[in-house]
CSV table of C-alpha atoms in Angstrom, one decimal:
chain,number,residue,atom,x,y,z
A,11,UNK,CA,10.7,-54.9,110.5
A,12,UNK,CA,8.1,-57.6,110.4
A,13,UNK,CA,5.7,-55.4,108.5
A,14,UNK,CA,8.5,-54.6,106.0
A,15,UNK,CA,9.1,-58.3,105.5
A,16,UNK,CA,5.4,-59.0,105.0
A,17,UNK,CA,5.2,-56.2,102.4
A,18,UNK,CA,8.3,-57.6,100.6
A,19,UNK,CA,6.8,-61.1,100.7
A,20,UNK,CA,3.5,-59.9,99.3
A,21,UNK,CA,5.3,-58.1,96.5
A,22,UNK,CA,7.0,-61.2,95.3
A,23,UNK,CA,5.8,-63.1,92.3
A,24,UNK,CA,3.8,-66.3,92.9
A,25,UNK,CA,6.6,-68.6,91.7
A,26,UNK,CA,9.1,-67.1,94.2
A,27,UNK,CA,6.5,-67.3,97.0
A,28,UNK,CA,5.8,-70.9,96.2
A,29,UNK,CA,9.5,-71.7,96.1
A,30,UNK,CA,10.1,-70.0,99.5
A,31,UNK,CA,7.1,-71.8,100.9
A,32,UNK,CA,8.4,-75.1,99.5
A,33,UNK,CA,11.9,-74.3,101.0
A,34,UNK,CA,10.4,-73.6,104.4
A,35,UNK,CA,8.5,-76.8,104.3
A,36,UNK,CA,11.6,-78.7,103.2
A,37,UNK,CA,13.6,-77.0,106.1
A,38,UNK,CA,11.1,-78.3,108.6
A,39,UNK,CA,11.3,-81.8,107.1
A,40,UNK,CA,15.1,-81.7,107.1
A,41,UNK,CA,15.1,-80.5,110.7
A,42,UNK,CA,12.8,-83.4,111.8
A,43,UNK,CA,14.8,-85.9,109.8
A,44,UNK,CA,18.1,-84.6,111.0
A,45,UNK,CA,17.0,-84.6,114.6
A,46,UNK,CA,15.6,-88.1,114.4
A,47,UNK,CA,18.8,-89.4,112.7
A,48,UNK,CA,21.1,-87.7,115.2
A,49,UNK,CA,19.2,-89.0,118.1
A,50,UNK,CA,19.1,-92.5,116.7
A,51,UNK,CA,22.9,-92.4,116.0
A,52,UNK,CA,23.7,-91.2,119.5
A,53,UNK,CA,21.5,-93.8,121.1
A,54,UNK,CA,23.0,-96.5,118.8
A,55,UNK,CA,26.6,-95.5,119.7
A,56,UNK,CA,25.7,-95.3,123.4
A,57,UNK,CA,24.2,-98.8,123.3
A,58,UNK,CA,27.3,-100.1,121.6
A,59,UNK,CA,29.4,-98.5,124.3
A,60,UNK,CA,27.2,-100.1,127.0
A,61,UNK,CA,27.6,-103.5,125.4
A,62,UNK,CA,31.4,-103.0,125.3
A,63,UNK,CA,31.4,-102.0,129.0
A,64,UNK,CA,29.4,-105.1,129.8
A,65,UNK,CA,31.7,-107.5,127.9
A,66,UNK,CA,34.7,-105.9,129.5
A,67,UNK,CA,33.3,-106.2,133.0
A,68,UNK,CA,32.5,-109.9,132.6
A,69,UNK,CA,36.3,-110.6,132.2
A,70,UNK,CA,37.3,-108.1,134.8
A,71,UNK,CA,34.9,-109.6,137.3
A,72,UNK,CA,36.7,-112.9,137.2
A,73,UNK,CA,40.1,-111.2,137.7
A,74,UNK,CA,38.7,-109.3,140.8
A,75,UNK,CA,37.2,-112.5,142.2
A,76,UNK,CA,40.5,-114.4,141.9
A,77,UNK,CA,43.0,-111.6,142.8
A,78,UNK,CA,41.1,-109.1,144.7
A,79,UNK,CA,42.1,-106.4,142.4
A,80,UNK,CA,41.7,-105.7,138.7
A,81,UNK,CA,44.5,-107.1,136.6
A,82,UNK,CA,45.0,-107.8,132.9
A,83,UNK,CA,44.1,-105.9,129.7
A,84,UNK,CA,42.8,-102.4,130.2
A,85,UNK,CA,41.4,-99.8,127.7
A,86,UNK,CA,42.9,-96.4,127.1
A,87,UNK,CA,41.3,-93.7,129.2
A,88,UNK,CA,38.9,-96.1,130.8
A,89,UNK,CA,38.6,-96.0,134.6
A,90,UNK,CA,38.0,-98.9,137.0
A,91,UNK,CA,37.1,-98.8,140.7
A,92,UNK,CA,36.4,-101.7,143.1
A,93,UNK,CA,34.3,-100.9,146.1
A,94,UNK,CA,33.4,-102.9,149.2
A,95,UNK,CA,29.8,-102.2,150.1
A,96,UNK,CA,29.1,-104.9,152.7
A,97,UNK,CA,28.9,-102.4,155.5
A,98,UNK,CA,26.3,-100.2,153.8
A,99,UNK,CA,29.0,-97.7,152.7
A,100,UNK,CA,31.1,-97.7,149.6
A,101,UNK,CA,34.8,-98.2,150.5
A,102,UNK,CA,37.3,-97.9,147.6
A,103,UNK,CA,39.9,-100.6,147.3
A,104,UNK,CA,43.4,-99.5,146.3
A,105,UNK,CA,43.8,-99.8,142.6
A,106,UNK,CA,46.5,-101.8,140.9
A,107,UNK,CA,47.7,-98.7,139.1
A,108,UNK,CA,47.1,-95.0,140.0
A,109,UNK,CA,45.9,-94.3,136.4
A,110,UNK,CA,42.9,-96.6,136.9
A,111,UNK,CA,41.1,-93.8,138.8
A,112,UNK,CA,40.4,-90.2,137.9
A,113,UNK,CA,41.0,-87.4,140.2
A,114,UNK,CA,37.3,-86.9,140.7
A,115,UNK,CA,35.9,-90.3,141.9
A,116,UNK,CA,32.7,-88.9,143.3
A,117,UNK,CA,30.5,-90.0,140.3
A,118,UNK,CA,32.0,-93.6,140.6
A,119,UNK,CA,31.4,-93.7,144.3
A,120,UNK,CA,27.8,-92.5,144.0
A,121,UNK,CA,27.1,-95.2,141.4
A,122,UNK,CA,28.7,-97.8,143.7
A,123,UNK,CA,26.5,-96.8,146.6
A,124,UNK,CA,23.4,-96.9,144.3
A,125,UNK,CA,24.4,-100.4,143.2
A,126,UNK,CA,24.8,-101.7,146.7
A,127,UNK,CA,22.2,-104.4,147.3
A,128,UNK,CA,21.1,-104.3,143.7
A,129,UNK,CA,21.1,-107.4,141.6
A,130,UNK,CA,21.1,-105.9,138.1
A,131,UNK,CA,23.8,-103.7,136.5
A,132,UNK,CA,23.3,-99.9,136.6
A,133,UNK,CA,24.2,-97.5,133.9
A,134,UNK,CA,24.7,-93.8,134.2
A,135,UNK,CA,26.2,-90.9,132.2
A,136,UNK,CA,28.1,-88.5,134.4
A,137,UNK,CA,30.5,-85.6,134.0
A,138,UNK,CA,33.9,-86.2,135.6
A,139,UNK,CA,35.8,-83.0,136.4
A,140,UNK,CA,38.7,-82.4,134.1
A,141,UNK,CA,37.8,-85.4,131.9
A,142,UNK,CA,34.4,-84.8,130.4
A,143,UNK,CA,31.4,-87.0,130.0
A,144,UNK,CA,31.8,-90.7,130.8
A,145,UNK,CA,29.5,-93.7,130.6
A,146,UNK,CA,29.6,-95.5,133.9
A,147,UNK,CA,28.5,-99.1,134.5
A,148,UNK,CA,28.3,-100.8,137.9
A,149,UNK,CA,28.0,-104.5,138.5
A,150,UNK,CA,28.2,-106.8,141.5
A,151,UNK,CA,31.3,-109.0,141.3
A,152,UNK,CA,30.4,-111.0,144.4
A,153,UNK,CA,28.3,-110.3,147.4
A,154,UNK,CA,29.5,-107.0,148.9
A,155,UNK,CA,31.9,-106.2,146.1
A,156,UNK,CA,30.9,-103.8,143.2
A,157,UNK,CA,32.9,-103.0,140.1
A,158,UNK,CA,32.4,-99.6,138.5
A,159,UNK,CA,33.8,-99.0,135.0
A,160,UNK,CA,33.8,-95.7,133.1
A,161,UNK,CA,34.3,-95.2,129.3
A,162,UNK,CA,34.8,-91.8,127.8
A,163,UNK,CA,32.1,-90.5,125.4
A,164,UNK,CA,34.3,-88.2,123.5
A,165,UNK,CA,34.3,-90.4,120.4
A,166,UNK,CA,30.5,-90.5,120.5
A,167,UNK,CA,30.2,-86.7,120.8
A,168,UNK,CA,32.7,-86.3,118.0
A,169,UNK,CA,30.9,-88.7,115.7
A,170,UNK,CA,27.6,-86.9,116.5
A,171,UNK,CA,29.1,-83.5,115.8
A,172,UNK,CA,30.5,-84.7,112.5
A,173,UNK,CA,27.1,-86.2,111.6
A,174,UNK,CA,25.4,-82.9,112.4
A,175,UNK,CA,28.0,-81.0,110.3
A,176,UNK,CA,27.4,-83.3,107.4
A,177,UNK,CA,23.7,-83.0,107.8
A,178,UNK,CA,23.7,-79.2,107.9
A,179,UNK,CA,26.0,-78.9,104.9
A,180,UNK,CA,24.0,-81.5,102.9
A,181,UNK,CA,20.6,-80.2,103.9
A,182,UNK,CA,21.7,-76.6,103.2
A,183,UNK,CA,22.9,-77.5,99.7
A,184,UNK,CA,19.7,-79.5,99.1
A,185,UNK,CA,17.6,-76.6,100.4
A,186,UNK,CA,19.4,-74.1,98.2
A,187,UNK,CA,19.1,-76.3,95.2
A,188,UNK,CA,15.4,-76.9,95.9
A,189,UNK,CA,14.7,-73.2,96.2
A,190,UNK,CA,16.7,-72.3,93.1
A,191,UNK,CA,15.6,-75.1,90.8
A,192,UNK,CA,12.2,-75.2,92.3
A,193,UNK,CA,11.7,-71.6,91.5
A,194,UNK,CA,12.7,-72.1,87.9
A,195,UNK,CA,10.4,-75.1,87.5
A,196,UNK,CA,7.5,-73.2,89.2
A,197,UNK,CA,8.1,-70.2,87.0
A,198,UNK,CA,8.1,-72.4,83.9
A,199,UNK,CA,4.9,-74.1,85.1
A,200,UNK,CA,3.3,-70.8,85.8
A,201,UNK,CA,4.2,-69.3,82.4
A,202,UNK,CA,0.6,-70.0,81.2
A,203,UNK,CA,-0.7,-67.8,84.0
A,204,UNK,CA,1.7,-65.0,83.0
A,205,UNK,CA,0.5,-65.4,79.5
A,206,UNK,CA,-3.1,-65.1,80.7
A,207,UNK,CA,-2.1,-61.9,82.6
A,208,UNK,CA,-0.5,-60.4,79.5
A,209,UNK,CA,-3.5,-61.3,77.5
A,210,UNK,CA,-5.8,-59.7,80.0
A,211,UNK,CA,-3.6,-56.5,80.0
A,212,UNK,CA,-3.8,-56.6,76.2
A,213,UNK,CA,-7.6,-56.8,76.3
A,214,UNK,CA,-7.7,-54.0,78.9
A,215,UNK,CA,-5.8,-51.8,76.4
A,216,UNK,CA,-8.5,-52.3,73.7
A,217,UNK,CA,-11.3,-49.8,73.3
A,218,UNK,CA,-14.3,-52.0,73.8
A,219,UNK,CA,-16.7,-49.0,73.4
A,220,UNK,CA,-16.4,-49.1,69.6
A,221,UNK,CA,-19.1,-50.9,67.8
A,222,UNK,CA,-16.6,-52.9,65.8
A,223,UNK,CA,-14.5,-53.9,68.9
A,224,UNK,CA,-13.3,-57.5,68.9
A,225,UNK,CA,-11.0,-59.6,71.1
A,226,UNK,CA,-8.4,-61.2,68.8
A,227,UNK,CA,-6.1,-62.1,71.8
A,228,UNK,CA,-6.0,-65.6,73.3
A,229,UNK,CA,-3.9,-67.3,75.9
A,230,UNK,CA,-1.9,-69.8,73.8
A,231,UNK,CA,0.9,-70.7,76.3
A,232,UNK,CA,0.8,-74.5,76.9
A,233,UNK,CA,1.9,-76.5,79.9
A,234,UNK,CA,1.5,-76.0,83.6
A,235,UNK,CA,-0.3,-79.3,84.3
A,236,UNK,CA,-4.0,-80.2,84.0
A,237,UNK,CA,-5.2,-77.5,86.4
A,238,UNK,CA,-3.5,-74.7,84.5
A,239,UNK,CA,-4.7,-76.2,81.2
A,240,UNK,CA,-8.2,-76.3,82.6
A,241,UNK,CA,-7.9,-72.6,83.7
A,242,UNK,CA,-6.5,-71.6,80.3
A,243,UNK,CA,-9.3,-73.4,78.5
A,244,UNK,CA,-11.9,-71.7,80.7
A,245,UNK,CA,-10.1,-68.3,80.1
A,246,UNK,CA,-10.1,-68.7,76.4
A,247,UNK,CA,-13.7,-69.9,76.4
A,248,UNK,CA,-14.6,-66.8,78.4
A,249,UNK,CA,-12.8,-64.6,75.8
A,250,UNK,CA,-14.6,-66.5,73.0
A,251,UNK,CA,-17.9,-65.8,74.7
A,252,UNK,CA,-17.0,-62.1,75.2
A,253,UNK,CA,-15.9,-61.9,71.6
A,254,UNK,CA,-19.2,-63.4,70.4
A,255,UNK,CA,-21.1,-61.0,72.6
A,256,UNK,CA,-19.2,-58.0,71.2
A,257,UNK,CA,-19.9,-59.3,67.7
A,258,UNK,CA,-23.6,-59.7,68.5
A,259,UNK,CA,-23.6,-56.2,70.1
A,260,UNK,CA,-21.9,-54.7,67.0
A,261,UNK,CA,-24.4,-56.5,64.7
A,262,UNK,CA,-27.3,-55.3,66.9
A,263,UNK,CA,-26.0,-51.7,66.8
A,264,UNK,CA,-25.6,-51.9,63.0
A,265,UNK,CA,-29.1,-53.3,62.6
A,266,UNK,CA,-30.4,-50.6,64.9
A,267,UNK,CA,-28.7,-47.9,62.8
A,268,UNK,CA,-30.0,-49.4,59.6
A,269,UNK,CA,-33.5,-49.8,61.1
A,270,UNK,CA,-33.6,-46.2,62.3
A,271,UNK,CA,-32.3,-45.0,58.8
A,272,UNK,CA,-34.8,-47.2,57.0
A,273,UNK,CA,-37.7,-46.2,59.3
A,274,UNK,CA,-36.8,-42.5,58.9
A,275,UNK,CA,-36.7,-43.0,55.1
A,276,UNK,CA,-39.9,-44.9,55.0
A,277,UNK,CA,-41.7,-42.3,57.2
A,278,UNK,CA,-40.2,-39.4,55.3
A,279,UNK,CA,-41.9,-40.4,52.0
A,280,UNK,CA,-45.5,-40.4,53.3
A,281,UNK,CA,-44.9,-37.3,55.4
A,282,UNK,CA,-43.6,-35.5,52.3
A,283,UNK,CA,-46.6,-36.7,50.4
A,284,UNK,CA,-48.9,-35.5,53.1
A,285,UNK,CA,-47.2,-32.1,53.1
A,286,UNK,CA,-47.4,-31.8,49.3
A,287,UNK,CA,-51.1,-32.9,49.1
A,288,UNK,CA,-51.9,-30.5,52.0
A,289,UNK,CA,-50.4,-27.6,50.1
A,290,UNK,CA,-52.3,-28.8,46.9
A,291,UNK,CA,-55.5,-29.1,49.0
A,292,UNK,CA,-55.1,-25.6,50.3
A,293,UNK,CA,-54.5,-24.3,46.8
A,294,UNK,CA,-57.4,-26.2,45.4
A,295,UNK,CA,-59.7,-25.1,48.1
A,296,UNK,CA,-59.1,-21.5,47.1
A,297,UNK,CA,-58.6,-21.8,43.3
A,298,UNK,CA,-59.9,-25.1,42.1
A,299,UNK,CA,-62.7,-26.5,44.2
A,300,UNK,CA,-63.2,-29.4,41.8
A,301,UNK,CA,-59.7,-30.8,42.7
A,302,UNK,CA,-60.2,-30.6,46.4
A,303,UNK,CA,-61.8,-34.0,46.9
A,304,UNK,CA,-59.1,-35.8,44.9
A,305,UNK,CA,-56.4,-34.2,47.0
A,306,UNK,CA,-58.2,-34.9,50.2
A,307,UNK,CA,-58.5,-38.6,49.2
A,308,UNK,CA,-54.7,-38.7,48.5
A,309,UNK,CA,-54.1,-37.1,51.9
A,310,UNK,CA,-56.2,-39.8,53.6
A,311,UNK,CA,-54.4,-42.6,51.6
A,312,UNK,CA,-51.0,-41.4,52.6
A,313,UNK,CA,-52.0,-40.9,56.2
A,314,UNK,CA,-53.5,-44.5,56.2
A,315,UNK,CA,-50.3,-45.8,54.7
A,316,UNK,CA,-48.2,-44.1,57.3
A,317,UNK,CA,-50.5,-45.4,60.0
A,318,UNK,CA,-50.0,-49.0,58.8
A,319,UNK,CA,-46.3,-48.5,58.8
A,320,UNK,CA,-46.4,-47.1,62.4
A,321,UNK,CA,-48.6,-49.9,63.5
A,322,UNK,CA,-46.1,-52.5,62.1
A,323,UNK,CA,-43.2,-50.7,63.8
A,324,UNK,CA,-45.1,-50.6,67.1
A,325,UNK,CA,-46.0,-54.3,66.9
A,326,UNK,CA,-42.3,-55.2,66.2
A,327,UNK,CA,-41.2,-53.1,69.1
A,328,UNK,CA,-43.7,-54.8,71.4
A,329,UNK,CA,-42.7,-58.2,70.2
A,330,UNK,CA,-39.0,-57.4,70.9
A,331,UNK,CA,-40.1,-56.5,74.5
A,332,UNK,CA,-42.7,-59.3,74.9
A,333,UNK,CA,-41.7,-59.8,78.5
A,334,UNK,CA,-42.9,-56.3,79.3
A,335,UNK,CA,-45.9,-55.9,77.1
A,336,UNK,CA,-47.0,-59.1,75.4
A,337,UNK,CA,-49.0,-58.3,72.3
A,338,UNK,CA,-50.7,-61.7,72.0
A,339,UNK,CA,-54.2,-62.4,73.2
A,340,UNK,CA,-54.3,-66.2,73.2
A,341,UNK,CA,-57.5,-68.1,73.0
A,342,UNK,CA,-59.0,-71.3,71.5
A,343,UNK,CA,-59.3,-70.8,67.7
A,344,UNK,CA,-59.7,-73.0,64.6
A,345,UNK,CA,-56.6,-72.7,62.4
A,346,UNK,CA,-58.3,-74.3,59.4
A,347,UNK,CA,-61.1,-71.7,59.7
A,348,UNK,CA,-58.5,-68.9,59.8
A,349,UNK,CA,-56.9,-70.3,56.6
A,350,UNK,CA,-60.3,-70.3,54.9
A,351,UNK,CA,-61.0,-66.7,55.9
A,352,UNK,CA,-57.6,-65.5,54.7
A,353,UNK,CA,-58.1,-67.3,51.4
A,354,UNK,CA,-61.5,-65.7,50.9
A,355,UNK,CA,-60.2,-62.2,51.7
A,356,UNK,CA,-57.3,-62.7,49.3
A,357,UNK,CA,-59.6,-63.8,46.4
A,358,UNK,CA,-61.8,-60.7,47.0
A,359,UNK,CA,-58.9,-58.3,47.0
A,360,UNK,CA,-56.8,-60.0,44.2
A,361,UNK,CA,-59.3,-61.6,41.8
A,362,UNK,CA,-56.6,-61.8,39.1
A,363,UNK,CA,-54.6,-64.3,41.3
A,364,UNK,CA,-55.9,-67.9,41.3
A,365,UNK,CA,-55.7,-69.2,44.8
A,366,UNK,CA,-56.2,-72.9,45.7
A,367,UNK,CA,-56.7,-74.2,49.2
A,368,UNK,CA,-55.5,-77.8,49.5
A,369,UNK,CA,-57.6,-80.4,51.2
A,370,UNK,CA,-56.8,-80.7,54.9
A,371,UNK,CA,-58.4,-81.2,58.3
A,372,UNK,CA,-61.9,-79.8,58.6
A,373,UNK,CA,-61.0,-78.3,62.0
A,374,UNK,CA,-57.7,-77.8,63.8
A,375,UNK,CA,-58.1,-76.0,67.1
A,376,UNK,CA,-55.1,-74.5,68.9
A,377,UNK,CA,-54.3,-72.0,71.6
A,378,UNK,CA,-53.3,-68.9,69.7
A,379,UNK,CA,-54.1,-65.3,68.9
A,380,UNK,CA,-56.5,-65.5,65.9
A,381,UNK,CA,-56.0,-61.9,65.0
A,382,UNK,CA,-52.2,-62.1,64.8
A,383,UNK,CA,-52.2,-65.5,63.1
A,384,UNK,CA,-54.6,-64.1,60.5
A,385,UNK,CA,-52.2,-61.2,60.1
A,386,UNK,CA,-49.4,-63.7,59.4
A,387,UNK,CA,-51.4,-65.5,56.7
A,388,UNK,CA,-52.5,-62.2,55.1
A,389,UNK,CA,-48.9,-61.0,55.0
A,390,UNK,CA,-47.7,-64.2,53.4
A,391,UNK,CA,-50.5,-64.0,50.8
A,392,UNK,CA,-49.9,-60.3,50.1
A,393,UNK,CA,-46.2,-61.0,49.6
A,394,UNK,CA,-47.0,-63.7,47.0
A,395,UNK,CA,-49.3,-61.2,45.2
A,396,UNK,CA,-46.9,-58.3,45.3
A,397,UNK,CA,-43.8,-60.1,44.2
A,398,UNK,CA,-45.2,-62.3,41.4
A,399,UNK,CA,-46.6,-61.5,38.0
A,400,UNK,CA,-50.3,-61.2,37.5
A,401,UNK,CA,-52.0,-64.6,37.0
A,402,UNK,CA,-49.4,-66.5,39.1
A,403,UNK,CA,-50.9,-69.4,40.9
A,404,UNK,CA,-51.0,-69.4,44.7
A,405,UNK,CA,-51.9,-72.3,47.0
A,406,UNK,CA,-52.5,-72.7,50.7
A,407,UNK,CA,-52.4,-75.9,52.8
A,408,UNK,CA,-53.0,-76.7,56.4
A,409,UNK,CA,-52.0,-80.0,58.0
A,410,UNK,CA,-51.1,-81.8,61.2
A,411,UNK,CA,-47.6,-83.3,61.0
A,412,UNK,CA,-46.2,-85.2,64.0
A,413,UNK,CA,-48.4,-83.3,66.5
A,414,UNK,CA,-47.4,-80.0,64.9
A,415,UNK,CA,-49.8,-77.7,63.0
A,416,UNK,CA,-48.3,-76.7,59.6
A,417,UNK,CA,-49.5,-74.0,57.2
A,418,UNK,CA,-47.9,-73.7,53.7
A,419,UNK,CA,-48.2,-70.8,51.4
A,420,UNK,CA,-46.8,-71.5,47.9
A,421,UNK,CA,-46.6,-69.4,44.7
A,422,UNK,CA,-45.4,-70.4,41.2
A,423,UNK,CA,-43.5,-67.1,40.8
A,424,UNK,CA,-39.9,-66.6,39.6
A,425,UNK,CA,-38.5,-67.5,43.1
A,426,UNK,CA,-36.2,-65.6,45.5
A,427,UNK,CA,-32.4,-65.4,44.7
A,428,UNK,CA,-30.2,-67.4,47.0
A,429,UNK,CA,-28.3,-64.3,48.1
A,430,UNK,CA,-31.6,-62.7,49.4
A,431,UNK,CA,-33.0,-65.7,51.2
A,432,UNK,CA,-31.0,-65.3,54.4
A,433,UNK,CA,-32.2,-61.7,54.8
A,434,UNK,CA,-35.7,-62.1,53.6
A,435,UNK,CA,-37.1,-61.7,57.1
A,436,UNK,CA,-35.0,-58.6,57.9
A,437,UNK,CA,-36.9,-55.4,58.6
A,438,UNK,CA,-37.2,-53.0,55.6
A,439,UNK,CA,-35.5,-55.5,53.3
A,440,UNK,CA,-36.7,-55.8,49.7
A,441,UNK,CA,-35.6,-58.3,47.2
A,442,UNK,CA,-36.3,-55.9,44.3
A,443,UNK,CA,-34.6,-52.7,45.3
A,444,UNK,CA,-36.1,-50.9,42.3
A,445,UNK,CA,-39.7,-51.7,43.1
A,446,UNK,CA,-41.8,-48.7,44.1
A,447,UNK,CA,-43.3,-48.5,47.6
A,448,UNK,CA,-46.8,-48.5,46.1
A,449,UNK,CA,-46.2,-52.0,44.8
A,450,UNK,CA,-43.4,-53.3,47.0
A,451,UNK,CA,-44.7,-52.3,50.4
A,452,UNK,CA,-42.5,-51.1,53.3
A,453,UNK,CA,-40.5,-54.3,53.7
A,454,UNK,CA,-42.0,-55.1,57.1
A,455,UNK,CA,-44.6,-57.7,56.2
A,456,UNK,CA,-42.4,-60.8,56.4
A,457,UNK,CA,-40.6,-59.4,59.5
A,458,UNK,CA,-43.9,-59.0,61.2
A,459,UNK,CA,-45.0,-62.5,60.2
A,460,UNK,CA,-41.7,-64.0,61.4
A,461,UNK,CA,-41.9,-62.1,64.8
A,462,UNK,CA,-45.5,-63.2,65.3
A,463,UNK,CA,-44.8,-66.8,64.6
A,464,UNK,CA,-41.8,-66.8,67.0
A,465,UNK,CA,-44.1,-65.1,69.6
A,466,UNK,CA,-46.4,-68.2,69.3
A,467,UNK,CA,-43.4,-70.5,69.9
A,468,UNK,CA,-43.3,-71.6,66.3
A,469,UNK,CA,-41.0,-71.3,63.3
A,470,UNK,CA,-41.3,-70.0,59.7
A,471,UNK,CA,-39.1,-71.4,56.9
A,472,UNK,CA,-38.5,-70.5,53.3
A,473,UNK,CA,-37.7,-72.7,50.4
A,474,UNK,CA,-37.5,-71.2,46.9
A,475,UNK,CA,-36.5,-72.1,43.4
A,476,UNK,CA,-37.7,-70.9,40.0
A,477,UNK,CA,-41.4,-71.7,39.7
A,478,UNK,CA,-41.9,-72.5,43.4
A,479,UNK,CA,-41.6,-70.4,46.6
A,480,UNK,CA,-42.9,-71.9,49.8
A,481,UNK,CA,-43.3,-70.4,53.2
A,482,UNK,CA,-43.9,-73.0,55.9
A,483,UNK,CA,-45.3,-72.0,59.3
A,484,UNK,CA,-45.1,-74.5,62.1
A,485,UNK,CA,-46.9,-74.0,65.4
A,486,UNK,CA,-45.9,-76.0,68.5
A,487,UNK,CA,-47.8,-79.1,69.6
A,488,UNK,CA,-48.4,-77.6,73.1
A,489,UNK,CA,-50.9,-75.2,71.4
A,490,UNK,CA,-53.2,-78.0,70.2
A,491,UNK,CA,-56.5,-78.3,72.0
A,492,UNK,CA,-58.8,-80.3,69.8
A,493,UNK,CA,-58.8,-81.9,66.4
């Protein structure tokens, strides 16, 4: 039975359980208050009766002292007994009227004997056979004479019973109202929790394995107090975080698919070229020996191009997993010297492109990987050469701004459209989709440059307008060693 009640209680809703708990607590409070009130009322009425007995005995004592017996006004159902106690025993004097004494006088005689020799009044509650409970009071009228008066306690008991009845009815109604209305108020206050539960069930019904999965549901039910509001805010914040994480995951999966597709496409072209030139080389070796060297050179060029592409892909993969296999070999190096070397190499490979190196610090030593920083500079210069018309001016500048090393590569080309600037550092992204791969490259140069700069803890920024495209590389101040 107890187990069944426990299972039933555990199966109740939280609002019902709280209401029952509140009702049980209220029941305990009502019981304590009722008991205290009843006890106080009974003691108060008993004290009133004691005072009434005392006042009556004052007047009765005078009558006994003057007449020897009790005469005068008497109360209904009160009993009076006069005892002589001078001989050590309680001897009852004959009453004035037979109705002054009950049939059972033993409780009165016992109190008279106890009062013998006492100087203060004695009070006692006793049960008289056939009459019920009486409040007895004994006092010494004169030496050797004791008056015992008894007053019925029926009225007190009846008053206490009525008080208990009123308390039980009032407390019962209050308890029922508390449970019923308290349950309604608690359910209303807990509605936001129910809304969160429905929201959680709705989320559970969503298929989150899809790449485009989102969480459009939110717990919007208001109310419930500051604590519930705080929980609702935390719940919605968690959902926002999960939603953003799903969006990032979906974007990452989409980028991965696009990356795999682009990489496959980029590798397919040189592989097809290698296969074609291999077939031509085989044919030339047998039928046209004079063409063999030319086809062999093309084979080597396509293989080299495919090797560069694979090296870039490997570098990007290692940068993405830098915590496992860091591709940087950091050492003390002069950034100004690296800029000069990159400029000299660019002039040698692109003599038709005028390059200017702006005045700057003679030396700017940092903690960096000189090979990778040189690769960043070469990629930025190559990008300027590939995507601008012949004869376009290019400039480089190195400076120290607010303890940060800054390198700027600027060209006076047509600029980059605003729609392409946000994706300019994406892998395999080309501004000019129609440009051939021989001129436009694989689309990894700026991605590699951006990843290498981030690996150094720096940033790379782009600003472009017609006639001016500037790439700004900033390396962190903690890398500075000497100037």
